[in-house]
Structures are given as C-alpha cells and as structure tokens.
PDB file of C-alpha atoms in Angstrom:
ATOM      1  CA  THR A   1     110.010 -18.805 -27.943  1.00 38.00           C
ATOM      2  CA  ILE A   2     111.896 -18.045 -24.687  1.00 41.00           C
ATOM      3  CA  LEU A   3     110.394 -19.465 -21.382  1.00 43.00           C
ATOM      4  CA  LEU A   4     111.233 -17.621 -18.600  1.00 47.00           C
ATOM      5  CA  PRO A   5     111.782 -19.692 -15.431  1.00 53.00           C
ATOM      6  CA  SER A   6     108.807 -19.354 -12.902  1.00 56.00           C
ATOM      7  CA  ILE A   7     109.033 -18.983  -9.254  1.00 59.00           C
ATOM      8  CA  PRO A   8     106.626 -21.938  -7.825  1.00 52.00           C
ATOM      9  CA  ASN A   9     103.212 -20.738  -6.627  1.00 47.00           C
ATOM     10  CA  ILE A  10     103.168 -20.555  -3.031  1.00 46.00           C
ATOM     11  CA  LEU A  11      99.666 -18.665  -3.750  1.00 44.00           C
ATOM     12  CA  THR A  12      97.926 -22.160  -5.177  1.00 46.00           C
ATOM     13  CA  SER A  13      97.592 -22.905  -1.445  1.00 61.00           C
ATOM     14  CA  THR A  14      96.342 -21.126   1.472  1.00 79.00           C
ATOM     15  CA  MET A  15      98.717 -19.384   3.627  1.00 89.00           C
ATOM     16  CA  LYS A  16      99.065 -17.111   6.740  1.00 94.00           C
ATOM     17  CA  PHE A  17      99.213 -13.619   6.661  1.00 96.00           C
ATOM     18  CA  SER A  18     102.894 -13.624   8.520  1.00 94.00           C
ATOM     19  CA  ASP A  19     104.069 -15.643   5.514  1.00 95.00           C
ATOM     20  CA  ILE A  20     102.933 -12.944   2.681  1.00 95.00           C
ATOM     21  CA  SER A  21     106.222 -11.721   2.137  1.00 95.00           C
ATOM     22  CA  LYS A  22     107.992 -15.024   2.474  1.00 95.00           C
ATOM     23  CA  PRO A  23     109.649 -15.961  -0.711  1.00 94.00           C
ATOM     24  CA  SER A  24     112.060 -12.314  -0.889  1.00 95.00           C
ATOM     25  CA  SER A  25     111.947 -12.273   3.260  1.00 95.00           C
ATOM     26  CA  ASP A  26     113.542 -15.912   3.176  1.00 94.00           C
ATOM     27  CA  LEU A  27     116.026 -15.364   0.631  1.00 95.00           C
ATOM     28  CA  LEU A  28     117.688 -12.461   2.027  1.00 95.00           C
ATOM     29  CA  GLY A  29     117.091 -13.823   5.570  1.00 92.00           C
ATOM     30  CA  ASN A  30     117.922 -17.636   5.976  1.00 91.00           C
ATOM     31  CA  ASP A  31     121.522 -18.872   6.096  1.00 92.00           C
ATOM     32  CA  TYR A  32     123.232 -15.965   7.134  1.00 94.00           C
ATOM     33  CA  CYS A  33     124.536 -16.693  10.710  1.00 90.00           C
ATOM     34  CA  SER A  34     127.775 -15.293  13.108  1.00 89.00           C
ATOM     35  CA  ASN A  35     127.805 -18.475  15.229  1.00 90.00           C
ATOM     36  CA  VAL A  36     129.304 -21.516  15.237  1.00 94.00           C
ATOM     37  CA  THR A  37     126.610 -24.545  15.693  1.00 94.00           C
ATOM     38  CA  LEU A  38     126.284 -28.162  15.161  1.00 94.00           C
ATOM     39  CA  LYS A  39     122.655 -29.827  14.689  1.00 94.00           C
ATOM     40  CA  ALA A  40     121.843 -33.281  14.963  1.00 93.00           C
ATOM     41  CA  LYS A  41     118.059 -33.764  13.764  1.00 89.00           C
ATOM     42  CA  GLY A  42     115.433 -36.746  13.036  1.00 80.00           C
ATOM     43  CA  LEU A  43     117.541 -39.151  15.685  1.00 83.00           C
ATOM     44  CA  SER A  44     115.074 -41.547  17.115  1.00 83.00           C
ATOM     45  CA  ALA A  45     114.248 -42.834  20.447  1.00 79.00           C
ATOM     46  CA  GLY A  46     111.113 -44.978  20.518  1.00 83.00           C
ATOM     47  CA  PRO A  47     108.379 -42.758  19.360  1.00 89.00           C
ATOM     48  CA  VAL A  48     110.092 -39.579  19.930  1.00 91.00           C
ATOM     49  CA  SER A  49     112.462 -37.719  17.370  1.00 93.00           C
ATOM     50  CA  VAL A  50     115.158 -36.366  18.988  1.00 94.00           C
ATOM     51  CA  SER A  51     117.444 -33.230  18.235  1.00 94.00           C
ATOM     52  CA  VAL A  52     120.285 -31.547  19.460  1.00 94.00           C
ATOM     53  CA  GLU A  53     121.768 -28.395  18.760  1.00 94.00           C
ATOM     54  CA  THR A  54     125.670 -27.249  20.610  1.00 94.00           C
ATOM     55  CA  GLU A  55     126.748 -23.533  20.093  1.00 92.00           C
ATOM     56  CA  ARG A  56     129.991 -21.916  20.375  1.00 90.00           C
ATOM     57  CA  SER A  57     130.385 -18.787  22.070  1.00 82.00           C
ATOM     58  CA  ALA A  58     133.113 -16.100  21.055  1.00 76.00           C
ATOM     59  CA  ALA A  59     135.012 -16.902  23.956  1.00 80.00           C
ATOM     60  CA  GLY A  60     134.982 -20.610  23.028  1.00 82.00           C
ATOM     61  CA  THR A  61     132.156 -21.956  25.592  1.00 87.00           C
ATOM     62  CA  LEU A  62     129.776 -24.730  24.521  1.00 90.00           C
ATOM     63  CA  SER A  63     126.349 -24.346  25.485  1.00 92.00           C
ATOM     64  CA  SER A  64     123.784 -27.273  23.780  1.00 93.00           C
ATOM     65  CA  LYS A  65     120.108 -27.720  23.920  1.00 94.00           C
ATOM     66  CA  ILE A  66     117.985 -30.830  23.477  1.00 94.00           C
ATOM     67  CA  GLY A  67     114.622 -31.042  21.981  1.00 95.00           C
ATOM     68  CA  GLY A  68     111.992 -33.480  20.942  1.00 94.00           C
ATOM     69  CA  LYS A  69     108.993 -34.182  19.092  1.00 94.00           C
ATOM     70  CA  PHE A  70     105.743 -37.187  19.226  1.00 94.00           C
ATOM     71  CA  ALA A  71     102.167 -37.683  18.977  1.00 94.00           C
ATOM     72  CA  TYR A  72      99.948 -39.482  21.312  1.00 91.00           C
ATOM     73  CA  ALA A  73      96.164 -39.587  21.355  1.00 89.00           C
ATOM     74  CA  GLY A  74      95.921 -37.422  18.439  1.00 90.00           C
ATOM     75  CA  LEU A  75      97.822 -34.511  20.641  1.00 94.00           C
ATOM     76  CA  ASN A  76     101.183 -33.176  18.727  1.00 96.00           C
ATOM     77  CA  PHE A  77     103.577 -32.396  20.799  1.00 96.00           C
ATOM     78  CA  ASP A  78     105.561 -30.419  18.127  1.00 95.00           C
ATOM     79  CA  LYS A  79     109.033 -29.107  20.340  1.00 94.00           C
ATOM     80  CA  LEU A  80     109.822 -29.939  23.558  1.00 94.00           C
ATOM     81  CA  GLU A  81     112.972 -28.171  24.078  1.00 95.00           C
ATOM     82  CA  ALA A  82     115.419 -27.731  27.377  1.00 94.00           C
ATOM     83  CA  ASN A  83     118.282 -25.285  27.360  1.00 92.00           C
ATOM     84  CA  ALA A  84     121.404 -24.666  28.817  1.00 88.00           C
ATOM     85  CA  ASP A  85     120.152 -21.558  30.704  1.00 88.00           C
ATOM     86  CA  GLY A  86     117.701 -23.815  32.423  1.00 88.00           C
ATOM     87  CA  SER A  87     114.579 -22.459  30.162  1.00 92.00           C
ATOM     88  CA  ASN A  88     112.295 -24.776  28.471  1.00 94.00           C
ATOM     89  CA  VAL A  89     109.501 -24.589  25.761  1.00 95.00           C
ATOM     90  CA  LEU A  90     106.905 -26.426  25.356  1.00 96.00           C
ATOM     91  CA  GLU A  91     104.456 -26.603  21.874  1.00 96.00           C
ATOM     92  CA  THR A  92     101.646 -28.604  20.877  1.00 97.00           C
ATOM     93  CA  SER A  93      98.609 -28.869  18.432  1.00 97.00           C
ATOM     94  CA  LEU A  94      95.586 -30.211  17.817  1.00 96.00           C
ATOM     95  CA  VAL A  95      93.426 -30.905  14.777  1.00 95.00           C
ATOM     96  CA  PRO A  96      89.867 -31.298  16.174  1.00 94.00           C
ATOM     97  CA  CYS A  97      88.368 -30.958  12.561  1.00 93.00           C
ATOM     98  CA  PRO A  98      89.552 -30.479   9.224  1.00 93.00           C
ATOM     99  CA  GLY A  99      91.093 -27.135   8.643  1.00 93.00           C
ATOM    100  CA  CYS A 100      90.905 -26.460  12.361  1.00 96.00           C
ATOM    101  CA  LYS A 101      94.246 -26.597  14.059  1.00 96.00           C
ATOM    102  CA  MET A 102      94.388 -25.583  17.849  1.00 97.00           C
ATOM    103  CA  THR A 103      97.976 -24.474  19.269  1.00 97.00           C
ATOM    104  CA  PHE A 104      99.469 -23.879  22.632  1.00 97.00           C
ATOM    105  CA  LYS A 105     102.820 -22.425  22.970  1.00 96.00           C
ATOM    106  CA  ALA A 106     104.980 -21.652  26.008  1.00 95.00           C
ATOM    107  CA  LYS A 107     108.544 -19.833  27.018  1.00 91.00           C
ATOM    108  CA  LYS A 108     108.672 -16.863  28.378  1.00 88.00           C
ATOM    109  CA  GLY A 109     104.955 -16.516  28.373  1.00 90.00           C
ATOM    110  CA  ALA A 110     101.690 -18.956  27.282  1.00 94.00           C
ATOM    111  CA  ASP A 111      99.787 -18.459  24.217  1.00 96.00           C
ATOM    112  CA  LEU A 112      96.991 -20.280  23.364  1.00 97.00           C
ATOM    113  CA  GLY A 113      96.425 -20.284  19.667  1.00 97.00           C
ATOM    114  CA  LEU A 114      93.854 -20.838  16.656  1.00 96.00           C
ATOM    115  CA  GLU A 115      94.199 -21.540  12.767  1.00 97.00           C
ATOM    116  CA  TYR A 116      91.482 -22.162  10.527  1.00 97.00           C
ATOM    117  CA  THR A 117      91.477 -22.630   6.960  1.00 96.00           C
ATOM    118  CA  ALA A 118      88.235 -22.317   4.255  1.00 94.00           C
ATOM    119  CA  GLY A 119      88.716 -22.484   0.796  1.00 92.00           C
ATOM    120  CA  LYS A 120      91.390 -19.775   0.274  1.00 93.00           C
ATOM    121  CA  MET A 121      91.265 -17.979   3.565  1.00 96.00           C
ATOM    122  CA  THR A 122      93.457 -18.881   6.737  1.00 96.00           C
ATOM    123  CA  THR A 123      92.585 -17.190  10.185  1.00 97.00           C
ATOM    124  CA  THR A 124      94.612 -16.846  12.999  1.00 97.00           C
ATOM    125  CA  GLY A 125      94.012 -16.036  16.638  1.00 97.00           C
ATOM    126  CA  SER A 126      96.454 -16.041  19.443  1.00 97.00           C
ATOM    127  CA  LEU A 127      95.675 -15.326  23.446  1.00 96.00           C
ATOM    128  CA  ASP A 128      98.035 -14.764  25.873  1.00 95.00           C
ATOM    129  CA  VAL A 129      96.443 -17.150  28.647  1.00 94.00           C
ATOM    130  CA  LEU A 130      99.501 -16.314  31.298  1.00 91.00           C
ATOM    131  CA  ASN A 131      98.979 -12.388  31.993  1.00 89.00           C
ATOM    132  CA  MET A 132      95.728 -12.070  30.098  1.00 90.00           C
ATOM    133  CA  SER A 133      97.526  -9.027  28.356  1.00 90.00           C
ATOM    134  CA  LYS A 134      96.967  -9.641  24.677  1.00 94.00           C
ATOM    135  CA  PHE A 135      94.842 -10.636  21.946  1.00 96.00           C
ATOM    136  CA  SER A 136      95.791 -10.984  18.342  1.00 97.00           C
ATOM    137  CA  THR A 137      94.655 -11.961  14.937  1.00 97.00           C
ATOM    138  CA  SER A 138      95.216 -11.859  10.882  1.00 97.00           C
ATOM    139  CA  ALA A 139      93.129 -13.272   8.110  1.00 97.00           C
ATOM    140  CA  CYS A 140      94.733 -14.134   5.050  1.00 97.00           C
ATOM    141  CA  ILE A 141      92.980 -14.864   1.124  1.00 96.00           C
ATOM    142  CA  GLY A 142      94.037 -15.510  -2.261  1.00 94.00           C
ATOM    143  CA  VAL A 143      91.520 -13.482  -4.214  1.00 93.00           C
ATOM    144  CA  SER A 144      93.242 -15.324  -7.386  1.00 91.00           C
ATOM    145  CA  PRO A 145      95.419 -17.578  -8.426  1.00 89.00           C
ATOM    146  CA  ALA A 146      98.644 -14.697  -8.356  1.00 93.00           C
ATOM    147  CA  ILE A 147      97.152 -12.282  -5.354  1.00 95.00           C
ATOM    148  CA  ASN A 148      97.033 -12.787  -1.880  1.00 96.00           C
ATOM    149  CA  LEU A 149      95.486  -9.912   0.550  1.00 97.00           C
ATOM    150  CA  GLY A 150      95.347 -10.063   4.300  1.00 97.00           C
ATOM    151  CA  GLY A 151      95.859  -7.997   7.445  1.00 97.00           C
ATOM    152  CA  ASP A 152      96.446  -8.545  11.136  1.00 96.00           C
ATOM    153  CA  LEU A 153      95.781  -6.814  14.475  1.00 96.00           C
ATOM    154  CA  SER A 154      96.726  -6.583  17.920  1.00 96.00           C
ATOM    155  CA  TYR A 155      94.618  -5.587  20.975  1.00 96.00           C
ATOM    156  CA  ASN A 156      96.306  -5.059  24.602  1.00 94.00           C
ATOM    157  CA  LEU A 157      93.394  -6.410  27.268  1.00 92.00           C
ATOM    158  CA  SER A 158      94.962  -4.898  30.432  1.00 85.00           C
ATOM    159  CA  GLY A 159      97.163  -2.004  32.007  1.00 80.00           C
ATOM    160  CA  ASP A 160      97.470   1.731  31.092  1.00 83.00           C
ATOM    161  CA  LYS A 161      98.387   0.527  27.333  1.00 83.00           C
ATOM    162  CA  ALA A 162      94.968  -1.202  26.829  1.00 88.00           C
ATOM    163  CA  GLY A 163      93.212  -1.069  23.569  1.00 90.00           C
ATOM    164  CA  LEU A 164      94.307  -1.395  19.931  1.00 92.00           C
ATOM    165  CA  SER A 165      98.339  -1.874  20.042  1.00 92.00           C
ATOM    166  CA  SER A 166      98.992  -2.788  16.135  1.00 94.00           C
ATOM    167  CA  TYR A 167      97.140  -2.844  12.870  1.00 95.00           C
ATOM    168  CA  ASN A 168      98.809  -3.955   9.273  1.00 96.00           C
ATOM    169  CA  VAL A 169      97.343  -4.837   5.789  1.00 97.00           C
ATOM    170  CA  GLY A 170      99.509  -6.524   3.031  1.00 97.00           C
ATOM    171  CA  ALA A 171      99.393  -7.755  -0.266  1.00 97.00           C
ATOM    172  CA  SER A 172     101.356 -10.149  -2.594  1.00 96.00           C
ATOM    173  CA  TYR A 173     101.390 -10.993  -6.456  1.00 96.00           C
ATOM    174  CA  ALA A 174     103.298 -13.277  -8.393  1.00 95.00           C
ATOM    175  CA  THR A 175     103.736 -14.121 -11.844  1.00 94.00           C
ATOM    176  CA  GLY A 176     106.025 -16.495 -13.789  1.00 93.00           C
ATOM    177  CA  PRO A 177     109.689 -15.485 -12.591  1.00 95.00           C
ATOM    178  CA  MET A 178     108.463 -12.154 -10.651  1.00 96.00           C
ATOM    179  CA  PHE A 179     107.500 -12.066  -7.012  1.00 97.00           C
ATOM    180  CA  ALA A 180     106.603  -8.829  -5.100  1.00 97.00           C
ATOM    181  CA  SER A 181     104.588  -7.881  -1.697  1.00 97.00           C
ATOM    182  CA  VAL A 182     103.949  -4.723   0.209  1.00 97.00           C
ATOM    183  CA  THR A 183     102.825  -4.486   3.905  1.00 97.00           C
ATOM    184  CA  THR A 184     102.546  -1.698   6.080  1.00 96.00           C
ATOM    185  CA  ALA A 185     104.302  -1.338   9.420  1.00 94.00           C
ATOM    186  CA  ASN A 186     103.390   0.843  12.432  1.00 91.00           C
ATOM    187  CA  LYS A 187     100.042   1.699  12.201  1.00 91.00           C
ATOM    188  CA  PHE A 188     100.120   2.427   8.329  1.00 92.00           C
ATOM    189  CA  ALA A 189     103.596   4.558   9.259  1.00 93.00           C
ATOM    190  CA  GLN A 190     105.582   2.572   7.094  1.00 95.00           C
ATOM    191  CA  PHE A 191     105.645   0.513   3.566  1.00 96.00           C
ATOM    192  CA  ASN A 192     107.484  -2.735   3.333  1.00 96.00           C
ATOM    193  CA  VAL A 193     108.024  -3.454  -0.217  1.00 97.00           C
ATOM    194  CA  GLY A 194     109.525  -6.756  -1.283  1.00 97.00           C
ATOM    195  CA  VAL A 195     110.486  -8.202  -4.899  1.00 97.00           C
ATOM    196  CA  LEU A 196     111.867 -11.714  -6.090  1.00 97.00           C
ATOM    197  CA  TYR A 197     112.910 -12.193  -9.630  1.00 97.00           C
ATOM    198  CA  LYS A 198     114.110 -15.643 -10.404  1.00 96.00           C
ATOM    199  CA  VAL A 199     116.491 -14.571 -13.465  1.00 96.00           C
ATOM    200  CA  ASN A 200     117.083 -18.430 -14.724  1.00 94.00           C
ATOM    201  CA  LYS A 201     116.952 -21.832 -12.927  1.00 93.00           C
ATOM    202  CA  ASP A 202     120.086 -21.288 -10.614  1.00 95.00           C
ATOM    203  CA  LEU A 203     120.099 -17.291 -10.252  1.00 96.00           C
ATOM    204  CA  SER A 204     117.405 -15.799  -8.188  1.00 97.00           C
ATOM    205  CA  LEU A 205     117.291 -11.724  -6.735  1.00 97.00           C
ATOM    206  CA  ALA A 206     115.595 -10.326  -4.333  1.00 97.00           C
ATOM    207  CA  SER A 207     115.397  -6.416  -2.685  1.00 96.00           C
ATOM    208  CA  SER A 208     113.718  -5.167   0.508  1.00 96.00           C
ATOM    209  CA  THR A 209     113.046  -1.674   0.679  1.00 95.00           C
ATOM    210  CA  THR A 210     110.879   0.351   3.585  1.00 95.00           C
ATOM    211  CA  HIS A 211     108.899   4.136   2.776  1.00 94.00           C
ATOM    212  CA  SER A 212     107.896   6.678   4.846  1.00 93.00           C
ATOM    213  CA  SER A 213     107.374  10.001   5.530  1.00 90.00           C
ATOM    214  CA  ALA A 214     110.795  10.397   7.322  1.00 88.00           C
ATOM    215  CA  LYS A 215     112.429   8.683   4.130  1.00 89.00           C
ATOM    216  CA  ALA A 216     110.931   8.382   0.974  1.00 89.00           C
ATOM    217  CA  CYS A 217     112.704   4.880   0.346  1.00 89.00           C
ATOM    218  CA  ASN A 218     115.349   3.339   2.353  1.00 90.00           C
ATOM    219  CA  VAL A 219     116.995  -0.081   0.702  1.00 90.00           C
ATOM    220  CA  ALA A 220     116.876  -2.644   3.839  1.00 90.00           C
ATOM    221  CA  ALA A 221     118.845  -4.908   2.003  1.00 92.00           C
ATOM    222  CA  ILE A 222     119.448  -6.229  -1.640  1.00 94.00           C
ATOM    223  CA  GLY A 223     120.924  -9.303  -2.465  1.00 95.00           C
ATOM    224  CA  GLY A 224     120.992 -13.115  -4.412  1.00 95.00           C
ATOM    225  CA  SER A 225     121.476 -16.538  -4.535  1.00 95.00           C
ATOM    226  CA  TYR A 226     123.036 -18.468  -7.606  1.00 95.00           C
ATOM    227  CA  SER A 227     123.151 -22.564  -7.363  1.00 93.00           C
ATOM    228  CA  GLY A 228     124.695 -22.881 -11.023  1.00 90.00           C
ATOM    229  CA  LEU A 229     128.403 -24.009  -9.420  1.00 88.00           C
ATOM    230  CA  GLY A 230     127.670 -27.865  -9.327  1.00 84.00           C
ATOM    231  CA  SER A 231     129.407 -29.539  -6.688  1.00 86.00           C
ATOM    232  CA  VAL A 232     130.324 -25.949  -5.384  1.00 91.00           C
ATOM    233  CA  GLY A 233     126.798 -25.686  -3.726  1.00 93.00           C
ATOM    234  CA  THR A 234     124.337 -22.304  -3.372  1.00 95.00           C
ATOM    235  CA  ILE A 235     126.267 -18.890  -2.566  1.00 96.00           C
ATOM    236  CA  LYS A 236     124.194 -15.999  -1.378  1.00 97.00           C
ATOM    237  CA  ALA A 237     125.355 -12.252  -0.838  1.00 97.00           C
ATOM    238  CA  LYS A 238     123.576  -9.203   0.321  1.00 96.00           C
ATOM    239  CA  VAL A 239     124.059  -5.799   1.148  1.00 95.00           C
ATOM    240  CA  GLY A 240     122.076  -3.998   3.875  1.00 92.00           C
ATOM    241  CA  SER A 241     121.365  -0.679   4.493  1.00 88.00           C
ATOM    242  CA  ASN A 242     123.440  -0.384   7.441  1.00 87.00           C
ATOM    243  CA  GLY A 243     126.408  -0.806   5.162  1.00 90.00           C
ATOM    244  CA  VAL A 244     126.850  -4.624   6.112  1.00 93.00           C
ATOM    245  CA  THR A 245     128.019  -7.029   3.269  1.00 95.00           C
ATOM    246  CA  SER A 246     126.852 -10.685   3.958  1.00 96.00           C
ATOM    247  CA  ALA A 247     127.666 -13.878   1.871  1.00 96.00           C
ATOM    248  CA  CYS A 248     127.028 -17.656   2.411  1.00 96.00           C
ATOM    249  CA  LEU A 249     127.839 -20.780   0.920  1.00 96.00           C
ATOM    250  CA  VAL A 250     125.290 -23.855   1.539  1.00 95.00           C
ATOM    251  CA  LYS A 251     126.631 -27.253   0.593  1.00 95.00           C
ATOM    252  CA  GLU A 252     125.549 -30.788   1.051  1.00 93.00           C
ATOM    253  CA  ILE A 253     129.177 -32.341   2.040  1.00 92.00           C
ATOM    254  CA  ALA A 254     127.510 -35.566   2.887  1.00 92.00           C
ATOM    255  CA  PRO A 255     124.023 -37.375   1.976  1.00 91.00           C
ATOM    256  CA  LYS A 256     121.674 -35.588   4.774  1.00 89.00           C
ATOM    257  CA  VAL A 257     124.956 -33.674   6.174  1.00 93.00           C
ATOM    258  CA  ASN A 258     124.577 -29.654   5.343  1.00 94.00           C
ATOM    259  CA  LEU A 259     127.450 -27.260   5.730  1.00 95.00           C
ATOM    260  CA  THR A 260     126.886 -23.503   6.034  1.00 95.00           C
ATOM    261  CA  ALA A 261     130.020 -20.878   5.917  1.00 96.00           C
ATOM    262  CA  SER A 262     128.663 -17.413   6.420  1.00 96.00           C
ATOM    263  CA  GLY A 263     130.595 -14.112   6.866  1.00 95.00           C
ATOM    264  CA  SER A 264     130.112 -10.170   6.855  1.00 96.00           C
ATOM    265  CA  ILE A 265     131.818  -7.178   7.148  1.00 95.00           C
ATOM    266  CA  SER A 266     130.699  -3.595   7.479  1.00 94.00           C
ATOM    267  CA  GLY A 267     131.952  -1.491   4.748  1.00 89.00           C
ATOM    268  CA  THR A 268     136.007  -1.845   4.546  1.00 90.00           C
ATOM    269  CA  ASP A 269     136.827  -2.381   7.952  1.00 93.00           C
ATOM    270  CA  THR A 270     138.378  -5.569   8.456  1.00 92.00           C
ATOM    271  CA  SER A 271     138.281  -5.234  12.541  1.00 93.00           C
ATOM    272  CA  THR A 272     134.072  -5.912  11.956  1.00 93.00           C
ATOM    273  CA  PHE A 273     134.779  -9.116  10.420  1.00 94.00           C
ATOM    274  CA  LYS A 274     132.046 -11.668  11.652  1.00 93.00           C
ATOM    275  CA  TYR A 275     131.827 -15.460  10.644  1.00 93.00           C
ATOM    276  CA  GLY A 276     129.558 -18.159  11.005  1.00 93.00           C
ATOM    277  CA  LEU A 277     129.458 -22.207  10.491  1.00 94.00           C
ATOM    278  CA  GLY A 278     127.186 -24.433  10.917  1.00 94.00           C
ATOM    279  CA  ILE A 279     126.561 -28.235  10.428  1.00 95.00           C
ATOM    280  CA  THR A 280     123.372 -29.665  10.220  1.00 95.00           C
ATOM    281  CA  MET A 281     122.882 -33.277  10.164  1.00 90.00           C
TER     282      MET A 281
END
C-alpha cells in the first residue's frame, strides 16, 4: 500500500475568509523578494518585545523601522512601529469574551475591527472610524472537515460612490495531498483558482489561475517548493503570466537565523535581473 503525503489540515480549525486560499497563495507568494533587508526580532526590553528592520535601497541608502509589542491590563499592543519616513503604525487587540476579539489598526487611516468565532464559523467586521467612509464584513464556515465556504462584502458610507462597493464568495477543499480553492473577484466578474499538491514530504507544487469573460484562462503563476536537499535549505521557484521567472533559497544558517536569497528575470533579458537578500534573526 502506498501512503500519499497529506497537507496539514488547516480546515480542522476555524479560519477567516481572507485565508481561504492561503496554502497555495503562501507557496507562490512568500519568501520572494527584491530588496536587501536585515531583521532582528524578539529582542527584549523589559516587558516589551522589540524588532528592528533595516533595508538597503538600490541607491545604497539605509532606512530602518523599529517596532514593539506588549500587553497591559488585558489590552494587547500587537504592533507599535516607527518608520524612517516619519510615519507610525499602531495595532491593538482586546478579547472581551471567549471567541470574540476587538481590534484597532491605525496607519494612514484608522479601522476598528471585530472578529467572532462560534463553532466552525468565523465572522469579521471592520469600520473606517477616521473618515467614516467604509464598512467591510466577511464570514467563513467549515461545512465539513474538508470544505470551507465563505464570502465578504464592502459598503461605502459616504461620497458619490456610497453603496455596495464589492462582494465576493469562495470555497476551499482539502483531501490527502491535494488542496484547491475557488474565489470570485470584481463582483463575480472573475474567478480565481488556487491549487496545491504535495507530491511527497519534500516536494510541493502550486498554481494560481484567473478566469473571466475577457480571458477564459490566465495562468497567474505556477511554481513549487523542494526541501529534500538537507543542509542546502528549501528551494522555491515560480513562473508568472508576465513572463517573470523567480527563484529563492531559504536556509537556517545558524540557530534562529534564517537567510533568504531571491532572484528574478523577465524572459531571457539579463538587464531585468533583480535580486533580494534577507537575514532574519
């Protein structure tokens, strides 16, 4: 009997609708980069966990941002961040009762959010409390151990475009080594399909396609991940519909120190080559 590898069943726990395509989108999106960064996380300053990230631009200049998180009297300060351009980020959360979490996020705007989980269903809501211009909500339910269904919508509260601005639905299915998801976009004008297949414990393949009346099938990206080379690390590669081929290597070079080296090129034009290098500790 041949036992096929299985994808970790993310559907056994509740999820938000925004994560319904997460397994395939993460494999095709995470770790690829085109900049040079150094991140230091988990630094302690008393009760505050501090992180520092420095990025080198193409011109050779360095810019840094510093962040922290801590909890006080039941209120979680999930992100306090100061950026080199003078902007700041604040994210807080509060759990008033089991299954319910209230959030506040401020960057360029300010959004008050609510997440509520009951049984196998998770609902979210977000209100722009700075300009009182937009309200968004979503819901996702696990109808079986293998199937998730959900949807979201946004409503503009003011201006000439007041009214329902977007609405979409989606579903995901996981069984053994296979994961697939279908979501709509642009008010059902487009369908997005994500597929992930775990060939064995080391090799995974994924694809992302879009389907609309303008184009029956557009392969947005197709790629894979291989971690069977031992100390070499994990190798990932993908090809996009724009003709750009990307590859990256993720390796733990020391305990709790990870190196990510990435590169991309458009077709065979070497002048379009871009590279990225990141160290996280």
